[in-house]
Coordinates of C-alpha atoms in Angstrom, one line a residue:
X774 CA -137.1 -127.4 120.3
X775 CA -137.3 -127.4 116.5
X776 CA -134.5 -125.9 114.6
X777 CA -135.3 -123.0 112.0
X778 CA -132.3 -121.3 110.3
X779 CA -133.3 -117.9 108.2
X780 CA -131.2 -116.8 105.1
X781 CA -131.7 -113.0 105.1
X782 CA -132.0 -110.8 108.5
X783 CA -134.4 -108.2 106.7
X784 CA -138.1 -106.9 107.6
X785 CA -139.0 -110.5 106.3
X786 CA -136.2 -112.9 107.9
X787 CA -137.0 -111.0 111.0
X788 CA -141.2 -111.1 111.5
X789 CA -141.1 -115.0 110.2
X790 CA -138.2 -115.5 112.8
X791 CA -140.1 -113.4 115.7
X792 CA -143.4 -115.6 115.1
X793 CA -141.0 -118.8 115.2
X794 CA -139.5 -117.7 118.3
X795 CA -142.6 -116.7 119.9
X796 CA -144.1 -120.0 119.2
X797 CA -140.7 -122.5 120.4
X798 CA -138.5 -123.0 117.7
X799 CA -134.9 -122.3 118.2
X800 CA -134.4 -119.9 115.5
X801 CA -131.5 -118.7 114.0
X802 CA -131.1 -116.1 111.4
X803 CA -128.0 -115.3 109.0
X804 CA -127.8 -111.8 108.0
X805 CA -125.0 -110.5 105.4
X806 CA -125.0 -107.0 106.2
X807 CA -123.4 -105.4 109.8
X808 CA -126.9 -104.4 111.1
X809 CA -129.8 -106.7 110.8
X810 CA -133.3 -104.8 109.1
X811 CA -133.2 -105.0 105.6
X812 CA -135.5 -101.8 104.3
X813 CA -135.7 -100.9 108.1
X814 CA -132.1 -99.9 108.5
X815 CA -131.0 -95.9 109.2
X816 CA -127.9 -94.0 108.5
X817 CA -126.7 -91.0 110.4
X818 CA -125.2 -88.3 108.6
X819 CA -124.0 -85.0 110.5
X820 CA -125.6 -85.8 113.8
X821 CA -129.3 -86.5 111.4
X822 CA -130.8 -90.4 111.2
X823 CA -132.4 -91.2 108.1
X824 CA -134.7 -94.2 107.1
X825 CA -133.4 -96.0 103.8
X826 CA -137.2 -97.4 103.3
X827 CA -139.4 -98.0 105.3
X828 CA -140.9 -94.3 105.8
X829 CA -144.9 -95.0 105.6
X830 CA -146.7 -97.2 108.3
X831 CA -150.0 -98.7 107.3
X832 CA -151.9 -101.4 109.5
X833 CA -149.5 -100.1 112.7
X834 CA -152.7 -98.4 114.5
X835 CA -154.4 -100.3 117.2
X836 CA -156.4 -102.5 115.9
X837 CA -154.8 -102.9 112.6
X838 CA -153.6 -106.1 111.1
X839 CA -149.7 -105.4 111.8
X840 CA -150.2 -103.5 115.0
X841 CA -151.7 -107.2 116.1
X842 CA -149.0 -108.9 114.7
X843 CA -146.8 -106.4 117.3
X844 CA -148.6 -107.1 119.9
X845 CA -149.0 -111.1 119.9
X846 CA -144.8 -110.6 119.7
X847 CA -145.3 -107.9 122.5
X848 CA -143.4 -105.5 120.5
X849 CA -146.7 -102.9 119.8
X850 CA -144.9 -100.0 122.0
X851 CA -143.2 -97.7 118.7
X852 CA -142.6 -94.5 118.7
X853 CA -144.8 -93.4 116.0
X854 CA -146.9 -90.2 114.5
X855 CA -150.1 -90.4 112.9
X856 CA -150.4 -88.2 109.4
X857 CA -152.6 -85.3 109.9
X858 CA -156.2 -86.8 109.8
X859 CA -157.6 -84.5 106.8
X860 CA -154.5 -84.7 104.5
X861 CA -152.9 -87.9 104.7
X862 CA -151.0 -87.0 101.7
X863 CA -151.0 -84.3 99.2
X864 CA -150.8 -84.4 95.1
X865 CA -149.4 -81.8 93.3
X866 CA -149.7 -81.0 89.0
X867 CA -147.1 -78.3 88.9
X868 CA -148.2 -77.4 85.2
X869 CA -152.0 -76.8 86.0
X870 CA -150.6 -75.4 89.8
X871 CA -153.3 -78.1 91.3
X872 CA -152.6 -79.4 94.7
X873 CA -155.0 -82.1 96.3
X874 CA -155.5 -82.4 100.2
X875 CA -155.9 -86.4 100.6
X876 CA -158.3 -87.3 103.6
X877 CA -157.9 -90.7 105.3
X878 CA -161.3 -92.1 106.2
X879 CA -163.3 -94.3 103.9
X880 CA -166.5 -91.8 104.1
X881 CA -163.9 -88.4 104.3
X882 CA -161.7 -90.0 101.1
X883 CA -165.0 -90.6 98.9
X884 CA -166.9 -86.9 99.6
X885 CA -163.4 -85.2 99.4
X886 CA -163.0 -86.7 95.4
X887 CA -166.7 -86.4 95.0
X888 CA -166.4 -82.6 95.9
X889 CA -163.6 -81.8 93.6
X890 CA -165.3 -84.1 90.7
X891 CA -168.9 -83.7 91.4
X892 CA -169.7 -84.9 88.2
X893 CA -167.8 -88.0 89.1
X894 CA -169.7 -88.3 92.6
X895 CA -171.5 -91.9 92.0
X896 CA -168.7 -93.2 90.3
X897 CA -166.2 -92.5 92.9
X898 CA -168.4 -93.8 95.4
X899 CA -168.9 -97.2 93.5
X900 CA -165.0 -97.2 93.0
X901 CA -163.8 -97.0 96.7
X902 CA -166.5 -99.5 97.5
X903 CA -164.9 -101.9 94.6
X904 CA -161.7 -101.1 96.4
X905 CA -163.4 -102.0 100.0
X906 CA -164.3 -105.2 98.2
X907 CA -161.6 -106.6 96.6
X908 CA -159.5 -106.3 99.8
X909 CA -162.4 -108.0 101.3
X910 CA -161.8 -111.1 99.2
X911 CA -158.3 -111.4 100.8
X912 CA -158.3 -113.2 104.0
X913 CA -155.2 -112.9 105.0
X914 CA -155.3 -108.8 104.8
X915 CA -157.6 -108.8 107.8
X916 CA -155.9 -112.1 109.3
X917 CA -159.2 -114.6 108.7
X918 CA -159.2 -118.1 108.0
X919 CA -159.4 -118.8 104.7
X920 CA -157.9 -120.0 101.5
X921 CA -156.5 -117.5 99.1
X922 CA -156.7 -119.2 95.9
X923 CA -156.8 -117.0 92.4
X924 CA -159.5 -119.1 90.9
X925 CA -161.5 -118.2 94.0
X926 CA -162.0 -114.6 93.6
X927 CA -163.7 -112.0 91.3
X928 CA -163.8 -111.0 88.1
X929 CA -162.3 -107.7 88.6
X930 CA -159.2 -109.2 90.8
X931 CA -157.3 -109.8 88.8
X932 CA -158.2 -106.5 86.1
X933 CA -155.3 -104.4 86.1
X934 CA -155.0 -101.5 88.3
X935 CA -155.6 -98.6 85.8
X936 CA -158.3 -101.2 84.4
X937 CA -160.1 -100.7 87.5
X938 CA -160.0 -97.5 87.4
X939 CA -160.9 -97.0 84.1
X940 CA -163.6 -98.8 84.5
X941 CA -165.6 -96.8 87.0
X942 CA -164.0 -93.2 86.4
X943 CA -164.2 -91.7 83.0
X944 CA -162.7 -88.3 83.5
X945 CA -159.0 -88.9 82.6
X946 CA -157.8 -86.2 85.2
X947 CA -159.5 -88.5 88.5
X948 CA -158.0 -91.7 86.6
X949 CA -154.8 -90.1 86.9
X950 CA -155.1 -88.8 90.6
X951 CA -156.8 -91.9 92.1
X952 CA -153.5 -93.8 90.8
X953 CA -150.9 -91.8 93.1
X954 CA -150.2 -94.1 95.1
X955 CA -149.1 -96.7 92.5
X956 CA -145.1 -95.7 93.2
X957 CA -145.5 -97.4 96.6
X958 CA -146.2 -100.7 94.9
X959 CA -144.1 -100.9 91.7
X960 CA -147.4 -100.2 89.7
X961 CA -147.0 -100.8 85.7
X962 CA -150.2 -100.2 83.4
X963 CA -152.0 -103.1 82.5
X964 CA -149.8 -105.5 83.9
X965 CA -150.5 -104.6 88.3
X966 CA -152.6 -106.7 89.4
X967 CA -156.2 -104.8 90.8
X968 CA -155.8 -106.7 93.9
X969 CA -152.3 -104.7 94.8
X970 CA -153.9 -101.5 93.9
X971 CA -157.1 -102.4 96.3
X972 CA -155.3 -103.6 99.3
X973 CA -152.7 -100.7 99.2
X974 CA -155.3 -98.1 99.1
X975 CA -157.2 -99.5 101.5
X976 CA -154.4 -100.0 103.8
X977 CA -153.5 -96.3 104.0
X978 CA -156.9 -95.0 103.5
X979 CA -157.9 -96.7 106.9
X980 CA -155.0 -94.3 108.5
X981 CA -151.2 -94.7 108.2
X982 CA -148.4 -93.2 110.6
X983 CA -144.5 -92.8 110.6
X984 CA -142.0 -93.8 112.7
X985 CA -140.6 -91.0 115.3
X986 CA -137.1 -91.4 115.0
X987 CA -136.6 -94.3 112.3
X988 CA -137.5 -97.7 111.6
X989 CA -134.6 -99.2 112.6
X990 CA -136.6 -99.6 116.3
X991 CA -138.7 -102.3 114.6
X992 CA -135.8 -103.9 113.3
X993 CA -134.0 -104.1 116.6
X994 CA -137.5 -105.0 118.4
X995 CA -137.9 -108.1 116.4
X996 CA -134.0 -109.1 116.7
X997 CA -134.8 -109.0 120.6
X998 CA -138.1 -111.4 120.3
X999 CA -135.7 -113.8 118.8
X1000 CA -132.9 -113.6 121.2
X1001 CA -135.7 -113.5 124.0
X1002 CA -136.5 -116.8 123.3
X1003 CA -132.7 -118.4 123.1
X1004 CA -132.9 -117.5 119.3
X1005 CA -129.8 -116.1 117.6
X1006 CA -129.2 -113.4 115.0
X1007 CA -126.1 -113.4 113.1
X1008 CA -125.1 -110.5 111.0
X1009 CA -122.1 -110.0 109.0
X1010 CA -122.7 -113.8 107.8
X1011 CA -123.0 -114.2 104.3
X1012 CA -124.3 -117.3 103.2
X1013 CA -122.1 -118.6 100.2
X1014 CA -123.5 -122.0 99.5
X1015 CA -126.5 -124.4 100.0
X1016 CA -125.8 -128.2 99.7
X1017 CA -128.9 -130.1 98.8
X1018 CA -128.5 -134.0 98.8
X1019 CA -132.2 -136.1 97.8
X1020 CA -134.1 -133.1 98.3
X1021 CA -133.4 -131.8 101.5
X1022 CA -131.1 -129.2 102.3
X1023 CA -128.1 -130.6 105.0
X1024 CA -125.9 -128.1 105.1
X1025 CA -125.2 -124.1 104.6
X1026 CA -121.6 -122.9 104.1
X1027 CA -121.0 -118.9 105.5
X1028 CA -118.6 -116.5 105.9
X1029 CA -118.1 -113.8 108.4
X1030 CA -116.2 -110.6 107.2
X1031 CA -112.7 -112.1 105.4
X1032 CA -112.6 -115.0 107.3
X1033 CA -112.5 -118.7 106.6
X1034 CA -115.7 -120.5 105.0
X1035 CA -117.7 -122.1 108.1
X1036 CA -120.6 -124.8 107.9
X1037 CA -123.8 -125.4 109.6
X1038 CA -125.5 -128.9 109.3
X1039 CA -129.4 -128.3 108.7
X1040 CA -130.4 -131.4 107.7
X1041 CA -132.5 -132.0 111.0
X1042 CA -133.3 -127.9 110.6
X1043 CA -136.1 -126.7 108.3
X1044 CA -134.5 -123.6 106.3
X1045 CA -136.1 -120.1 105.2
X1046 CA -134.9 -117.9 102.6
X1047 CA -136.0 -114.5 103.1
X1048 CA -133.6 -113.1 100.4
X1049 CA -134.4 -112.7 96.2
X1050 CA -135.2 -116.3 94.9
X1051 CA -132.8 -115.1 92.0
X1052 CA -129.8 -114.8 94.5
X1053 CA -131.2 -118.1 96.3
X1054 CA -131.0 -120.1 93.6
X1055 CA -127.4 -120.0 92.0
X1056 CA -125.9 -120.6 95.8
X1057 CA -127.6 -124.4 95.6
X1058 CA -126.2 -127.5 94.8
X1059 CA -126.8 -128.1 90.9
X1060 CA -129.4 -130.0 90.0
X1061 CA -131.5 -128.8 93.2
X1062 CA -134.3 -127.1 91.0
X1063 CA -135.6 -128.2 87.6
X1064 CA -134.6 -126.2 84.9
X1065 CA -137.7 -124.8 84.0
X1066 CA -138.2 -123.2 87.8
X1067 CA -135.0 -121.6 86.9
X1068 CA -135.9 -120.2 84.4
X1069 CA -139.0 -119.2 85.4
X1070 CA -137.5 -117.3 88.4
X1071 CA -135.2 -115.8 85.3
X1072 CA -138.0 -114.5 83.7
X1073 CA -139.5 -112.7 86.4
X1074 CA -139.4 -108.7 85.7
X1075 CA -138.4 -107.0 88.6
X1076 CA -139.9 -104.1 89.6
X1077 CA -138.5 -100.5 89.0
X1078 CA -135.4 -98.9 91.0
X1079 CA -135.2 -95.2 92.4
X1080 CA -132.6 -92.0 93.4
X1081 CA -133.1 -90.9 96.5
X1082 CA -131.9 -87.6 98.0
X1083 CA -131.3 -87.1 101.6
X1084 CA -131.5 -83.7 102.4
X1085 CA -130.1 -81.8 105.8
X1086 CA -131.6 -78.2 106.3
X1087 CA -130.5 -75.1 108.2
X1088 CA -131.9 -75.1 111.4
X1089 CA -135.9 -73.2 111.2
X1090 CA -135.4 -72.8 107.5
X1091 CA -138.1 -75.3 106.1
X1092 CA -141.5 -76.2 108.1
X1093 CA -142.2 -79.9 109.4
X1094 CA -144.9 -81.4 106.7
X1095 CA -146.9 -84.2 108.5
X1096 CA -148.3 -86.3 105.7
X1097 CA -146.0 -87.6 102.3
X1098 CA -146.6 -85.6 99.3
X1099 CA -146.4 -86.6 95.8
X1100 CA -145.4 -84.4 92.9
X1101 CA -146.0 -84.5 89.0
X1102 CA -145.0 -82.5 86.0
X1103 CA -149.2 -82.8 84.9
X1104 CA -151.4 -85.2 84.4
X1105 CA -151.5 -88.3 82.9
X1106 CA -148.2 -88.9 83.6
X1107 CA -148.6 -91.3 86.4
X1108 CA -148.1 -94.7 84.5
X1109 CA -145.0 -93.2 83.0
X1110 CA -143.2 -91.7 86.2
X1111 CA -140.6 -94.7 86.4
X1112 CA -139.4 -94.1 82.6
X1113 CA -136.6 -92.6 82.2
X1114 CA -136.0 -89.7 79.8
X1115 CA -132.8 -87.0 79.9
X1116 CA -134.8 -84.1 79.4
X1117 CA -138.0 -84.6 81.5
X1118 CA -136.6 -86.6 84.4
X1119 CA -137.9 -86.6 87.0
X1120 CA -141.9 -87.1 85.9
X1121 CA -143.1 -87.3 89.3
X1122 CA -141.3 -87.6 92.7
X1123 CA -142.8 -88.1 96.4
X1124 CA -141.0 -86.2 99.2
X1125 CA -141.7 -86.2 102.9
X1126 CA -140.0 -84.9 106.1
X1127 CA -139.7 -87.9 108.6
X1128 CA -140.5 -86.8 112.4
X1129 CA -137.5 -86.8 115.3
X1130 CA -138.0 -87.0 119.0
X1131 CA -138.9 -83.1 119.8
X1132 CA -136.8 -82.1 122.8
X1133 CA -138.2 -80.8 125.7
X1134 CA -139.1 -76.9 124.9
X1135 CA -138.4 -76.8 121.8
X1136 CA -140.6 -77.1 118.7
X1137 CA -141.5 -79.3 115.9
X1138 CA -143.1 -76.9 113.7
X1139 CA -139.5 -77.0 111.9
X1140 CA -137.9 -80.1 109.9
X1141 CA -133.9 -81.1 110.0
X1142 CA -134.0 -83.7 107.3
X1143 CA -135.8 -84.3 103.5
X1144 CA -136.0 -87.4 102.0
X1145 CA -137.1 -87.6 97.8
X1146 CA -137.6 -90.5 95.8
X1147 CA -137.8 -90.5 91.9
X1148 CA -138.7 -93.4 90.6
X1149 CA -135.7 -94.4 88.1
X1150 CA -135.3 -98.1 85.8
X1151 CA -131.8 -99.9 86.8
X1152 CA -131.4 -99.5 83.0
X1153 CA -130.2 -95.9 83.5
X1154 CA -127.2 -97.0 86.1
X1155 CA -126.4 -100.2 83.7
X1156 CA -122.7 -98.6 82.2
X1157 CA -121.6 -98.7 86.0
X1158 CA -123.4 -102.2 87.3
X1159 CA -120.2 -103.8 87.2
X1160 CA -118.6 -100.8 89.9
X1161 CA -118.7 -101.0 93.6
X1162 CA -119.4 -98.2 96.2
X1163 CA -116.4 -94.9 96.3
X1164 CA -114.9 -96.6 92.7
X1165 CA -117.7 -95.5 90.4
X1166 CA -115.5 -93.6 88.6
X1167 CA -115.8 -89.7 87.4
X1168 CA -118.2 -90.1 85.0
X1169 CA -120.6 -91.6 87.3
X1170 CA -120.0 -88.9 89.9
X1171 CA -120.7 -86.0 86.8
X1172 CA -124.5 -87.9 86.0
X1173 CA -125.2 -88.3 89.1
X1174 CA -125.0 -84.5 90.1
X1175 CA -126.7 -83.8 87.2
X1176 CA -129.7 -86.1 88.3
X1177 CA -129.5 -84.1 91.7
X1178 CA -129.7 -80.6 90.2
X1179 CA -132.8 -81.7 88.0
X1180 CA -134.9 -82.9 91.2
X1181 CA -133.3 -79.7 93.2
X1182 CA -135.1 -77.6 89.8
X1183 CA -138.3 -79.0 90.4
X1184 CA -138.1 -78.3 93.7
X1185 CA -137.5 -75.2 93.6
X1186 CA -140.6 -74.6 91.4
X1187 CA -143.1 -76.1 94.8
X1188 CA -140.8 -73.9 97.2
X1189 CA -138.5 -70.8 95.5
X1190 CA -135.6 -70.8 97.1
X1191 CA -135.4 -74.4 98.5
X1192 CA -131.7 -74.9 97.5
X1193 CA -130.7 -71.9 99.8
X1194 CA -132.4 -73.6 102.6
X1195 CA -130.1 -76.9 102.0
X1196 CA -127.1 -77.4 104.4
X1197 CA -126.2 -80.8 103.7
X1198 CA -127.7 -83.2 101.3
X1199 CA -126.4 -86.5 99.9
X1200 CA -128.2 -88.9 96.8
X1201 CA -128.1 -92.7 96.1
X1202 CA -129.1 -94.6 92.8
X1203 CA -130.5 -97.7 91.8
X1204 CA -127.0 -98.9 92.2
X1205 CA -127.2 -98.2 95.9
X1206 CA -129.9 -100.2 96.5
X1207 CA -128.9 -102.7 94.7
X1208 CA -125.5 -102.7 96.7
X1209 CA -127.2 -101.8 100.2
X1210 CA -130.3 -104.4 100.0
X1211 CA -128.8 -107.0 97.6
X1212 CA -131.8 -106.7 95.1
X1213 CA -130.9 -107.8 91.8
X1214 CA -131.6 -104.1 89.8
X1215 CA -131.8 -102.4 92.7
X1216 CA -135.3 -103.3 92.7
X1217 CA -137.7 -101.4 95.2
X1218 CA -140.0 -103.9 95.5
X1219 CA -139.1 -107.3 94.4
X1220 CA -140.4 -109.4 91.8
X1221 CA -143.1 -107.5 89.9
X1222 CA -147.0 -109.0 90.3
X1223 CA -148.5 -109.4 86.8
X1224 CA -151.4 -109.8 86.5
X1225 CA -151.1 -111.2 82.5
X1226 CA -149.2 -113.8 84.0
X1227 CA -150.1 -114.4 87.1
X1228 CA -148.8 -118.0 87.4
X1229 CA -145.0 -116.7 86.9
X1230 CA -145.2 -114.0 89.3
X1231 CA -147.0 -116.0 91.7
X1232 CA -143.9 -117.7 94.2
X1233 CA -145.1 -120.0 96.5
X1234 CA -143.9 -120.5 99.9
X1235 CA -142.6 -124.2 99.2
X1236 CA -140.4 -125.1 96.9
X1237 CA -138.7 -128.8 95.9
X1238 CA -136.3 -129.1 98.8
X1239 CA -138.7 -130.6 101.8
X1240 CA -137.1 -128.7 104.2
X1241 CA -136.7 -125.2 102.4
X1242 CA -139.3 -122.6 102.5
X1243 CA -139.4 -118.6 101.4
X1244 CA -140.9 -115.8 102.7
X1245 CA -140.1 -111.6 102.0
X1246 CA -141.4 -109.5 99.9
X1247 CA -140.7 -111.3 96.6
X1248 CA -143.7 -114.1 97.6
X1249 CA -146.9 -112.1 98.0
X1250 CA -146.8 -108.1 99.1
X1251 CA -143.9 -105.9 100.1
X1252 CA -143.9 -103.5 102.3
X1253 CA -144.8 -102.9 105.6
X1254 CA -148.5 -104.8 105.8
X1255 CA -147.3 -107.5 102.9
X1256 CA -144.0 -108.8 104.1
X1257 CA -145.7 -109.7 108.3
X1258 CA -148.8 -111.2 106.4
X1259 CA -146.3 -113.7 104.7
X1260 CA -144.2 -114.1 107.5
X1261 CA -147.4 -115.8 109.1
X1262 CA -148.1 -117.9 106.0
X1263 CA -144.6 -119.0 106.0
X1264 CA -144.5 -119.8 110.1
X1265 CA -147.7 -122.0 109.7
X1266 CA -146.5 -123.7 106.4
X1267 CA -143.6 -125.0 109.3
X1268 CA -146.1 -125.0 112.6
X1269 CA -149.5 -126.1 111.2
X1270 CA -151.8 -124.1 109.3
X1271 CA -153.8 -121.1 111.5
X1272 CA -151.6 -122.0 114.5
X1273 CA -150.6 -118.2 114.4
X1274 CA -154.0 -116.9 112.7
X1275 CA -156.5 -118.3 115.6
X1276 CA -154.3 -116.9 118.5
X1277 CA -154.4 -113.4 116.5
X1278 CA -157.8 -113.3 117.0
X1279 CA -158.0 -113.7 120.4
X1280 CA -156.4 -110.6 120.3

């Protein structure tokens, strides 16, 4: 059996490691944190679980590209909850008092614009079908055989997102609301690529669900593909160095809690890093990379940060909302919703009330728990980067309250009275996530995609040490549909290429 070892027990150390497993190799993945999952981790707090990021599910309905994925590992039985069919997800302008009722449904999406812009009807047509197309250019996305190489595609895939946009809807207030989603995938005006903006509409458009319960069930599904097949997964086991001799990578020092530095020989082993290629880097022998891949990795923006709130409420005090919903202080403001300014913070904000189990006889017409996230830049958080969790100091404890009572304000203008409703609620910052997912800047989504510079944000899956590959969200997409889709580039750049991709299609 062939040896792989993964760096990084997240969503992707886990899906690479699953498809290894599933397909012989003896796989064996090294996770820092107590609890492997990455993004897919929960939290309990007073009896309530909460997700810490992975709360919207695209591609997970049958037939869908990650719901095949699932079920070639045999792991496609979640407890999940499609969003209500005729609002996926809501947009709010609190200023005009505006609130749009998202349809999924490629035919539903288009008439549902086209009746609240009819003078925008062709247009919005042409657009979703540019959208269709685009994610048609991308083999992968649908899990085809192909080659995805940037010189191969259109014109328009690599436009920027609001480029696109622009370019088939002229009324600035459609611009603006056909851009919502572009928090779920660190979108930046004219520098996201069109491509991003394509596939991730398209992904959610086709239908998205939630999790019933929390994510951390995928997490723990894919840990048991890989102990199913004699694979191990090893968490509390920080990797603190990577000794590369001619090469090749022979042999990774770790440590597990306080204890004493251990070794494991790879040299016969092919290795994956599933973790930041900016943490990856400085833990290798010197010399391992050239100094201008350094420094390219160096240069790499990464993409914005966030505060969350995590809010408990009194029991039948706030109803159960089952779609995400997205907030902004008016239009034209969607580009700009990840600055940061003291007075207008928060811009926009996207809240959603994650589904439990209902027990039997009673009813889910109620929610227990919140979640809000406002987009934020590390930048904010920088005068305590140097702290660690519960020694922050006062100061930091005074801002962040603040930032708490300015989301709870806004708030209270969608529902008067929300803070009465609140019986326990509890905020992170960009320094949490920083801390919690080891992202350098606490970055949501990993490197940013650029699409003025496509050839530094563009990581590829091999890298100068013959037996060292990467994979995660930092190579090609995030999220739930990008990080599996590179999990499978990364497990045939090892197995062969469309090993995985041909026996997905005989599903």
């Amino acid at each position: 059996m062939q040896r792989i070892v993964i760096i990084g027990g997240g969503l992707g150390g886990l899906f690479t490691g699953a498809l290894l497993s599933k397909e012989g190799c003896q796989v064996v993945v090294l996770e820092k944190n107590p609890v492997a999952g990455g993004g897919l981790q929960t939290f309990v707090r007073h009896g309530i679980r909460f997700e810490t990021g992975m709360h919207i599910l695209g591609g997970m309905r049958e037939g869908g590209s990650i719901w095949r994925i699932c079920r070639y590992l045999g792991i496609e039985n979640f407890q999940q909850r499609a969003v209500d069919p005729d609002c996926m997800d809501s947009i709010t302008y609190l200023r005009p008092g505006k609130t749009y009722r998202v349809p999924e449904g490629r035919e539903a999406f288009t008439s549902y614009f086209s009746d609240e812009f009819p003078h925008e009807a062709t247009a919005i047509r042409n657009y979703v079908n540019a959208l269709y197309d685009l994610a048609d250019e991308v083999d992968m996305f649908w899990l085809r055989r192909g080659k995805n190489y940037l010189f191969t595609h259109s014109e328009q895939f690599l436009w920027s997102a609001d480029e696109l946009i622009a370019h088939y809807i002229k009324d600035p207030n459609l611009q603006d609301v056909l851009a919502y989603m572009s928090p779920m995938y660190g979108g930046v005006k004219g520098h996201t690529p069109a491509y991003i903006h394509a596939l991730i509409n398209v992904l959610y458009i086709n239908g998205s669900s939630r999790f019933v319960g929390g994510s951390q069930q995928l997490a723990d599904a894919l840990v048991e593909v890989i102990r199913s097949h004699g694979g191990e997964v090893m968490t509390g086991t920080e990797v603190t160095a990577l000794h590369v001799n001619d090469h090749r990578l022979e042999r990774i020092d770790y440590r597990q809690g306080a204890h004493e530095i251990h070794s494991l020989s790879t040299g016969s082993s092919d290795v994956i890093s599933a973790i930041h290629p900016a943490t990856l880097i400085p833990m290798c022998t010197d010399g391992t990379f050239p100094k201008a891949y350094r420094e390219r990795i160096a240069q790499i923006p990464n993409t914005y940060s966030a505060f969350t709130l995590y809010i408990i409420f009194k029991e039948n005090s706030f109803p159960y909302i089952n779609h995400t919903c997205y907030a902004q202080e008016d239009y034209g403001m969607i580009w700009n919703v990840s600055e940061y300014e003291e007075s207008s913070w928060p811009r926009g904000w996207m809240y959603m009330t994650p589904p439990d189990p209902v027990a039997p006889g009673s009813s889910d017409s109620f929610s227990r728990k919140m979640i809000i996230n406002c987009l934020m830049p590390f930048s904010v958080v920088a005068p305590w980067e140097n702290t660690t969790v519960g020694h922050r100091g006062e100061d930091y404890r005074i801002w962040k309250e603040k930032q708490v009572q300015k989301i709870l304000d806004k708030m209270e203008r969608l529902y008067p009275g929300f803070r009465e409703k609140i019986e326990y609620l509890e905020a992170s910052s960009p320094l949490t996530i920083r801390d919690y997912y080891h992202q350098p800047d606490g970055a949501l989504y990993g490197i940013r995609k650029d699409c003025r510079n496509m050839m530094l944000s563009q990581i590829p899956i091999y890298t100068k040490v013959k037996n060292l590959f990467l994979t995660g969200q930092n190579i090609n997409l995030h999220g739930i549909c990008g990080v599996p889709l590179t999990a499978v580039n990364t497990a045939e750049a090892i197995l062969g290429e469309n090993t995985i991709i041909d026996k997905l299609n005989e599903i």
